[in-house]
mmCIF file with all atom_site columns, C-alpha atoms in Angstrom:
data_model
loop_
_atom_site.group_PDB
_atom_site.id
_atom_site.type_symbol
_atom_site.label_atom_id
_atom_site.label_alt_id
_atom_site.label_comp_id
_atom_site.label_asym_id
_atom_site.label_entity_id
_atom_site.label_seq_id
_atom_site.pdbx_PDB_ins_code
_atom_site.Cartn_x
_atom_site.Cartn_y
_atom_site.Cartn_z
_atom_site.occupancy
_atom_site.B_iso_or_equiv
_atom_site.pdbx_formal_charge
_atom_site.auth_seq_id
_atom_site.auth_comp_id
_atom_site.auth_asym_id
_atom_site.auth_atom_id
_atom_site.pdbx_PDB_model_num
ATOM 1   C CA . UNK A 1 1   ? 113.851 131.604 82.495  1.00 0.00 ? 792 UNK A CA 1
ATOM 2   C CA . UNK A 1 2   ? 111.122 130.914 80.033  1.00 0.00 ? 793 UNK A CA 1
ATOM 3   C CA . UNK A 1 3   ? 108.139 132.636 80.736  1.00 0.00 ? 794 UNK A CA 1
ATOM 4   C CA . UNK A 1 4   ? 105.905 132.063 84.059  1.00 0.00 ? 795 UNK A CA 1
ATOM 5   C CA . UNK A 1 5   ? 101.730 132.237 83.977  1.00 0.00 ? 796 UNK A CA 1
ATOM 6   C CA . UNK A 1 6   ? 100.092 135.304 85.192  1.00 0.00 ? 797 UNK A CA 1
ATOM 7   C CA . UNK A 1 7   ? 103.273 136.100 86.834  1.00 0.00 ? 798 UNK A CA 1
ATOM 8   C CA . UNK A 1 8   ? 103.885 132.834 88.828  1.00 0.00 ? 799 UNK A CA 1
ATOM 9   C CA . UNK A 1 9   ? 106.504 130.364 88.233  1.00 0.00 ? 800 UNK A CA 1
ATOM 10  C CA . UNK A 1 10  ? 105.826 126.452 88.306  1.00 0.00 ? 801 UNK A CA 1
ATOM 11  C CA . UNK A 1 11  ? 108.209 124.496 90.684  1.00 0.00 ? 802 UNK A CA 1
ATOM 12  C CA . UNK A 1 12  ? 108.398 121.305 91.049  1.00 0.00 ? 803 UNK A CA 1
ATOM 13  C CA . UNK A 1 13  ? 110.649 118.763 93.877  1.00 0.00 ? 804 UNK A CA 1
ATOM 14  C CA . UNK A 1 14  ? 112.768 115.980 92.281  1.00 0.00 ? 805 UNK A CA 1
ATOM 15  C CA . UNK A 1 15  ? 112.828 112.720 94.198  1.00 0.00 ? 806 UNK A CA 1
ATOM 16  C CA . UNK A 1 16  ? 115.897 111.129 92.082  1.00 0.00 ? 807 UNK A CA 1
ATOM 17  C CA . UNK A 1 17  ? 116.550 107.107 93.087  1.00 0.00 ? 808 UNK A CA 1
ATOM 18  C CA . UNK A 1 18  ? 119.642 107.537 93.863  1.00 0.00 ? 809 UNK A CA 1
ATOM 19  C CA . UNK A 1 19  ? 122.667 104.624 94.315  1.00 0.00 ? 810 UNK A CA 1
ATOM 20  C CA . UNK A 1 20  ? 124.902 106.021 96.829  1.00 0.00 ? 811 UNK A CA 1
ATOM 21  C CA . UNK A 1 21  ? 128.908 106.582 95.063  1.00 0.00 ? 812 UNK A CA 1
ATOM 22  C CA . UNK A 1 22  ? 127.478 105.499 91.601  1.00 0.00 ? 813 UNK A CA 1
ATOM 23  C CA . UNK A 1 23  ? 127.606 109.081 89.807  1.00 0.00 ? 814 UNK A CA 1
ATOM 24  C CA . UNK A 1 24  ? 126.354 107.929 86.585  1.00 0.00 ? 815 UNK A CA 1
ATOM 25  C CA . UNK A 1 25  ? 123.415 105.727 87.503  1.00 0.00 ? 816 UNK A CA 1
ATOM 26  C CA . UNK A 1 26  ? 122.659 109.222 89.616  1.00 0.00 ? 817 UNK A CA 1
ATOM 27  C CA . UNK A 1 27  ? 122.964 111.159 86.723  1.00 0.00 ? 818 UNK A CA 1
ATOM 28  C CA . UNK A 1 28  ? 120.799 109.391 84.113  1.00 0.00 ? 819 UNK A CA 1
ATOM 29  C CA . UNK A 1 29  ? 118.229 109.242 86.854  1.00 0.00 ? 820 UNK A CA 1
ATOM 30  C CA . UNK A 1 30  ? 118.257 113.018 87.179  1.00 0.00 ? 821 UNK A CA 1
ATOM 31  C CA . UNK A 1 31  ? 118.348 113.399 83.421  1.00 0.00 ? 822 UNK A CA 1
ATOM 32  C CA . UNK A 1 32  ? 115.056 111.637 83.742  1.00 0.00 ? 823 UNK A CA 1
ATOM 33  C CA . UNK A 1 33  ? 113.421 113.803 85.991  1.00 0.00 ? 824 UNK A CA 1
ATOM 34  C CA . UNK A 1 34  ? 114.697 117.183 83.991  1.00 0.00 ? 825 UNK A CA 1
ATOM 35  C CA . UNK A 1 35  ? 112.688 115.772 80.950  1.00 0.00 ? 826 UNK A CA 1
ATOM 36  C CA . UNK A 1 36  ? 109.905 115.057 83.186  1.00 0.00 ? 827 UNK A CA 1
ATOM 37  C CA . UNK A 1 37  ? 109.889 118.347 83.801  1.00 0.00 ? 828 UNK A CA 1
ATOM 38  C CA . UNK A 1 38  ? 110.855 119.840 80.971  1.00 0.00 ? 829 UNK A CA 1
ATOM 39  C CA . UNK A 1 39  ? 107.709 118.503 79.242  1.00 0.00 ? 830 UNK A CA 1
ATOM 40  C CA . UNK A 1 40  ? 105.631 119.878 82.275  1.00 0.00 ? 831 UNK A CA 1
ATOM 41  C CA . UNK A 1 41  ? 106.987 123.507 81.401  1.00 0.00 ? 832 UNK A CA 1
ATOM 42  C CA . UNK A 1 42  ? 108.758 123.341 85.433  1.00 0.00 ? 833 UNK A CA 1
ATOM 43  C CA . UNK A 1 43  ? 110.386 126.596 85.930  1.00 0.00 ? 834 UNK A CA 1
ATOM 44  C CA . UNK A 1 44  ? 112.291 125.304 88.770  1.00 0.00 ? 835 UNK A CA 1
ATOM 45  C CA . UNK A 1 45  ? 113.188 122.199 89.698  1.00 0.00 ? 836 UNK A CA 1
ATOM 46  C CA . UNK A 1 46  ? 114.364 121.237 93.091  1.00 0.00 ? 837 UNK A CA 1
ATOM 47  C CA . UNK A 1 47  ? 116.579 118.104 94.050  1.00 0.00 ? 838 UNK A CA 1
ATOM 48  C CA . UNK A 1 48  ? 117.678 116.813 97.042  1.00 0.00 ? 839 UNK A CA 1
ATOM 49  C CA . UNK A 1 49  ? 121.323 117.805 98.699  1.00 0.00 ? 840 UNK A CA 1
ATOM 50  C CA . UNK A 1 50  ? 124.498 115.323 97.425  1.00 0.00 ? 841 UNK A CA 1
ATOM 51  C CA . UNK A 1 51  ? 121.653 113.793 94.989  1.00 0.00 ? 842 UNK A CA 1
ATOM 52  C CA . UNK A 1 52  ? 124.603 113.071 92.548  1.00 0.00 ? 843 UNK A CA 1
ATOM 53  C CA . UNK A 1 53  ? 126.646 110.841 94.643  1.00 0.00 ? 844 UNK A CA 1
ATOM 54  C CA . UNK A 1 54  ? 124.278 109.789 96.963  1.00 0.00 ? 845 UNK A CA 1
ATOM 55  C CA . UNK A 1 55  ? 123.925 111.509 100.800 1.00 0.00 ? 846 UNK A CA 1
ATOM 56  C CA . UNK A 1 56  ? 126.140 108.234 103.088 1.00 0.00 ? 847 UNK A CA 1
ATOM 57  C CA . UNK A 1 57  ? 129.181 107.890 100.828 1.00 0.00 ? 848 UNK A CA 1
ATOM 58  C CA . UNK A 1 58  ? 131.078 108.626 104.448 1.00 0.00 ? 849 UNK A CA 1
ATOM 59  C CA . UNK A 1 59  ? 134.984 108.185 103.647 1.00 0.00 ? 850 UNK A CA 1
ATOM 60  C CA . UNK A 1 60  ? 134.274 107.853 100.033 1.00 0.00 ? 851 UNK A CA 1
ATOM 61  C CA . UNK A 1 61  ? 133.960 111.642 99.358  1.00 0.00 ? 852 UNK A CA 1
ATOM 62  C CA . UNK A 1 62  ? 138.153 112.489 100.423 1.00 0.00 ? 853 UNK A CA 1
ATOM 63  C CA . UNK A 1 63  ? 138.116 109.863 97.287  1.00 0.00 ? 854 UNK A CA 1
ATOM 64  C CA . UNK A 1 64  ? 139.579 112.093 94.025  1.00 0.00 ? 855 UNK A CA 1
ATOM 65  C CA . UNK A 1 65  ? 137.160 109.935 91.984  1.00 0.00 ? 856 UNK A CA 1
ATOM 66  C CA . UNK A 1 66  ? 134.529 110.495 93.696  1.00 0.00 ? 857 UNK A CA 1
ATOM 67  C CA . UNK A 1 67  ? 134.577 113.495 93.668  1.00 0.00 ? 858 UNK A CA 1
ATOM 68  C CA . UNK A 1 68  ? 136.076 114.043 89.802  1.00 0.00 ? 859 UNK A CA 1
ATOM 69  C CA . UNK A 1 69  ? 133.399 112.193 88.746  1.00 0.00 ? 860 UNK A CA 1
ATOM 70  C CA . UNK A 1 70  ? 130.851 114.389 90.391  1.00 0.00 ? 861 UNK A CA 1
ATOM 71  C CA . UNK A 1 71  ? 132.423 117.968 88.895  1.00 0.00 ? 862 UNK A CA 1
ATOM 72  C CA . UNK A 1 72  ? 132.511 115.986 85.296  1.00 0.00 ? 863 UNK A CA 1
ATOM 73  C CA . UNK A 1 73  ? 128.466 115.298 86.137  1.00 0.00 ? 864 UNK A CA 1
ATOM 74  C CA . UNK A 1 74  ? 127.970 118.360 87.314  1.00 0.00 ? 865 UNK A CA 1
ATOM 75  C CA . UNK A 1 75  ? 129.244 119.584 84.545  1.00 0.00 ? 866 UNK A CA 1
ATOM 76  C CA . UNK A 1 76  ? 127.568 117.035 81.910  1.00 0.00 ? 867 UNK A CA 1
ATOM 77  C CA . UNK A 1 77  ? 123.921 117.668 83.678  1.00 0.00 ? 868 UNK A CA 1
ATOM 78  C CA . UNK A 1 78  ? 124.494 121.544 82.707  1.00 0.00 ? 869 UNK A CA 1
ATOM 79  C CA . UNK A 1 79  ? 125.477 120.655 79.318  1.00 0.00 ? 870 UNK A CA 1
ATOM 80  C CA . UNK A 1 80  ? 121.623 118.793 79.758  1.00 0.00 ? 871 UNK A CA 1
ATOM 81  C CA . UNK A 1 81  ? 119.288 121.687 81.100  1.00 0.00 ? 872 UNK A CA 1
ATOM 82  C CA . UNK A 1 82  ? 120.263 123.883 77.470  1.00 0.00 ? 873 UNK A CA 1
ATOM 83  C CA . UNK A 1 83  ? 117.467 123.875 75.972  1.00 0.00 ? 874 UNK A CA 1
ATOM 84  C CA . UNK A 1 84  ? 115.478 122.858 79.319  1.00 0.00 ? 875 UNK A CA 1
ATOM 85  C CA . UNK A 1 85  ? 112.331 124.732 80.406  1.00 0.00 ? 876 UNK A CA 1
ATOM 86  C CA . UNK A 1 86  ? 113.442 124.308 84.416  1.00 0.00 ? 877 UNK A CA 1
ATOM 87  C CA . UNK A 1 87  ? 116.303 126.000 86.048  1.00 0.00 ? 878 UNK A CA 1
ATOM 88  C CA . UNK A 1 88  ? 117.602 122.984 88.214  1.00 0.00 ? 879 UNK A CA 1
ATOM 89  C CA . UNK A 1 89  ? 119.229 122.862 91.209  1.00 0.00 ? 880 UNK A CA 1
ATOM 90  C CA . UNK A 1 90  ? 120.999 119.657 92.443  1.00 0.00 ? 881 UNK A CA 1
ATOM 91  C CA . UNK A 1 91  ? 123.696 118.831 95.433  1.00 0.00 ? 882 UNK A CA 1
ATOM 92  C CA . UNK A 1 92  ? 126.983 118.049 94.517  1.00 0.00 ? 883 UNK A CA 1
ATOM 93  C CA . UNK A 1 93  ? 130.285 117.448 96.846  1.00 0.00 ? 884 UNK A CA 1
ATOM 94  C CA . UNK A 1 94  ? 132.821 119.636 95.812  1.00 0.00 ? 885 UNK A CA 1
ATOM 95  C CA . UNK A 1 95  ? 136.317 120.220 96.969  1.00 0.00 ? 886 UNK A CA 1
ATOM 96  C CA . UNK A 1 96  ? 138.693 123.199 97.333  1.00 0.00 ? 887 UNK A CA 1
ATOM 97  C CA . UNK A 1 97  ? 141.895 123.268 98.702  1.00 0.00 ? 888 UNK A CA 1
ATOM 98  C CA . UNK A 1 98  ? 141.484 120.676 101.218 1.00 0.00 ? 889 UNK A CA 1
ATOM 99  C CA . UNK A 1 99  ? 137.679 121.248 102.442 1.00 0.00 ? 890 UNK A CA 1
ATOM 100 C CA . UNK A 1 100 ? 135.271 119.507 101.457 1.00 0.00 ? 891 UNK A CA 1
ATOM 101 C CA . UNK A 1 101 ? 131.703 121.514 100.672 1.00 0.00 ? 892 UNK A CA 1
ATOM 102 C CA . UNK A 1 102 ? 128.153 120.376 100.013 1.00 0.00 ? 893 UNK A CA 1
ATOM 103 C CA . UNK A 1 103 ? 127.062 122.754 97.613  1.00 0.00 ? 894 UNK A CA 1
ATOM 104 C CA . UNK A 1 104 ? 123.693 123.343 95.975  1.00 0.00 ? 895 UNK A CA 1
ATOM 105 C CA . UNK A 1 105 ? 124.405 124.161 92.085  1.00 0.00 ? 896 UNK A CA 1
ATOM 106 C CA . UNK A 1 106 ? 122.307 126.049 89.492  1.00 0.00 ? 897 UNK A CA 1
ATOM 107 C CA . UNK A 1 107 ? 122.252 124.825 86.461  1.00 0.00 ? 898 UNK A CA 1
ATOM 108 C CA . UNK A 1 108 ? 120.511 126.423 83.771  1.00 0.00 ? 899 UNK A CA 1
ATOM 109 C CA . UNK A 1 109 ? 122.838 125.044 80.464  1.00 0.00 ? 900 UNK A CA 1
ATOM 110 C CA . UNK A 1 110 ? 125.816 126.123 82.684  1.00 0.00 ? 901 UNK A CA 1
ATOM 111 C CA . UNK A 1 111 ? 126.570 126.054 86.364  1.00 0.00 ? 902 UNK A CA 1
ATOM 112 C CA . UNK A 1 112 ? 125.947 129.479 87.615  1.00 0.00 ? 903 UNK A CA 1
ATOM 113 C CA . UNK A 1 113 ? 126.452 128.892 91.172  1.00 0.00 ? 904 UNK A CA 1
ATOM 114 C CA . UNK A 1 114 ? 127.434 126.675 93.599  1.00 0.00 ? 905 UNK A CA 1
ATOM 115 C CA . UNK A 1 115 ? 126.695 127.864 97.079  1.00 0.00 ? 906 UNK A CA 1
ATOM 116 C CA . UNK A 1 116 ? 128.948 126.191 99.589  1.00 0.00 ? 907 UNK A CA 1
ATOM 117 C CA . UNK A 1 117 ? 127.255 124.810 102.753 1.00 0.00 ? 908 UNK A CA 1
ATOM 118 C CA . UNK A 1 118 ? 129.128 127.013 105.054 1.00 0.00 ? 909 UNK A CA 1
ATOM 119 C CA . UNK A 1 119 ? 129.750 124.912 109.006 1.00 0.00 ? 910 UNK A CA 1
ATOM 120 C CA . UNK A 1 120 ? 131.501 125.516 112.656 1.00 0.00 ? 911 UNK A CA 1
ATOM 121 C CA . UNK A 1 121 ? 134.739 124.484 110.672 1.00 0.00 ? 912 UNK A CA 1
ATOM 122 C CA . UNK A 1 122 ? 134.585 126.736 107.488 1.00 0.00 ? 913 UNK A CA 1
ATOM 123 C CA . UNK A 1 123 ? 134.334 130.670 107.157 1.00 0.00 ? 914 UNK A CA 1
ATOM 124 C CA . UNK A 1 124 ? 132.059 132.682 105.285 1.00 0.00 ? 915 UNK A CA 1
ATOM 125 C CA . UNK A 1 125 ? 134.770 134.216 103.612 1.00 0.00 ? 916 UNK A CA 1
ATOM 126 C CA . UNK A 1 126 ? 136.210 130.563 103.005 1.00 0.00 ? 917 UNK A CA 1
ATOM 127 C CA . UNK A 1 127 ? 133.046 129.417 101.181 1.00 0.00 ? 918 UNK A CA 1
ATOM 128 C CA . UNK A 1 128 ? 132.574 132.517 98.951  1.00 0.00 ? 919 UNK A CA 1
ATOM 129 C CA . UNK A 1 129 ? 136.363 131.878 98.103  1.00 0.00 ? 920 UNK A CA 1
ATOM 130 C CA . UNK A 1 130 ? 135.554 128.545 97.296  1.00 0.00 ? 921 UNK A CA 1
ATOM 131 C CA . UNK A 1 131 ? 132.219 129.286 95.000  1.00 0.00 ? 922 UNK A CA 1
ATOM 132 C CA . UNK A 1 132 ? 134.757 131.316 92.584  1.00 0.00 ? 923 UNK A CA 1
ATOM 133 C CA . UNK A 1 133 ? 137.396 129.035 92.516  1.00 0.00 ? 924 UNK A CA 1
ATOM 134 C CA . UNK A 1 134 ? 135.077 126.302 91.885  1.00 0.00 ? 925 UNK A CA 1
ATOM 135 C CA . UNK A 1 135 ? 132.605 127.724 89.774  1.00 0.00 ? 926 UNK A CA 1
ATOM 136 C CA . UNK A 1 136 ? 134.267 130.168 87.473  1.00 0.00 ? 927 UNK A CA 1
ATOM 137 C CA . UNK A 1 137 ? 136.565 127.504 85.974  1.00 0.00 ? 928 UNK A CA 1
ATOM 138 C CA . UNK A 1 138 ? 133.163 125.463 84.761  1.00 0.00 ? 929 UNK A CA 1
ATOM 139 C CA . UNK A 1 139 ? 131.525 128.228 83.326  1.00 0.00 ? 930 UNK A CA 1
ATOM 140 C CA . UNK A 1 140 ? 134.468 129.099 80.731  1.00 0.00 ? 931 UNK A CA 1
ATOM 141 C CA . UNK A 1 141 ? 134.746 125.777 79.911  1.00 0.00 ? 932 UNK A CA 1
ATOM 142 C CA . UNK A 1 142 ? 138.335 125.055 82.314  1.00 0.00 ? 933 UNK A CA 1
ATOM 143 C CA . UNK A 1 143 ? 136.828 122.467 84.259  1.00 0.00 ? 934 UNK A CA 1
ATOM 144 C CA . UNK A 1 144 ? 139.608 119.997 86.067  1.00 0.00 ? 935 UNK A CA 1
ATOM 145 C CA . UNK A 1 145 ? 136.091 117.929 86.569  1.00 0.00 ? 936 UNK A CA 1
ATOM 146 C CA . UNK A 1 146 ? 137.502 115.390 83.975  1.00 0.00 ? 937 UNK A CA 1
ATOM 147 C CA . UNK A 1 147 ? 140.902 114.930 86.134  1.00 0.00 ? 938 UNK A CA 1
ATOM 148 C CA . UNK A 1 148 ? 141.361 112.198 89.115  1.00 0.00 ? 939 UNK A CA 1
#
């Protein structure tokens, strides 16, 4: 994170124009918001839950194509944040094993973390396992994001 003024960080919430299941369009909208935040020297930019895919994808969340596109977009956005001012938190669906996780990914030139939302059907341990399995390959360039 870049320097703070008087010990405070400048935060912002971004609201991208979202098209359900159109990952490319959503990624382009998110990049516009990151650019604006960079110009305004925002330290932390928070984006909505599932903003990369859209929230109301329903059964499409179990589509290999949508999930692969979301992972690829996540890596693309992480790359896009290199050299930019804000640390970005963006919502993305990720699958580990046969479980779908609603994640908040922290982007700062790479995918720093992806916190899985724990539901009554998941355990805390399985959510932590998903974080390690999903994030570590992305950080070290072994992401399967482009595979469908």
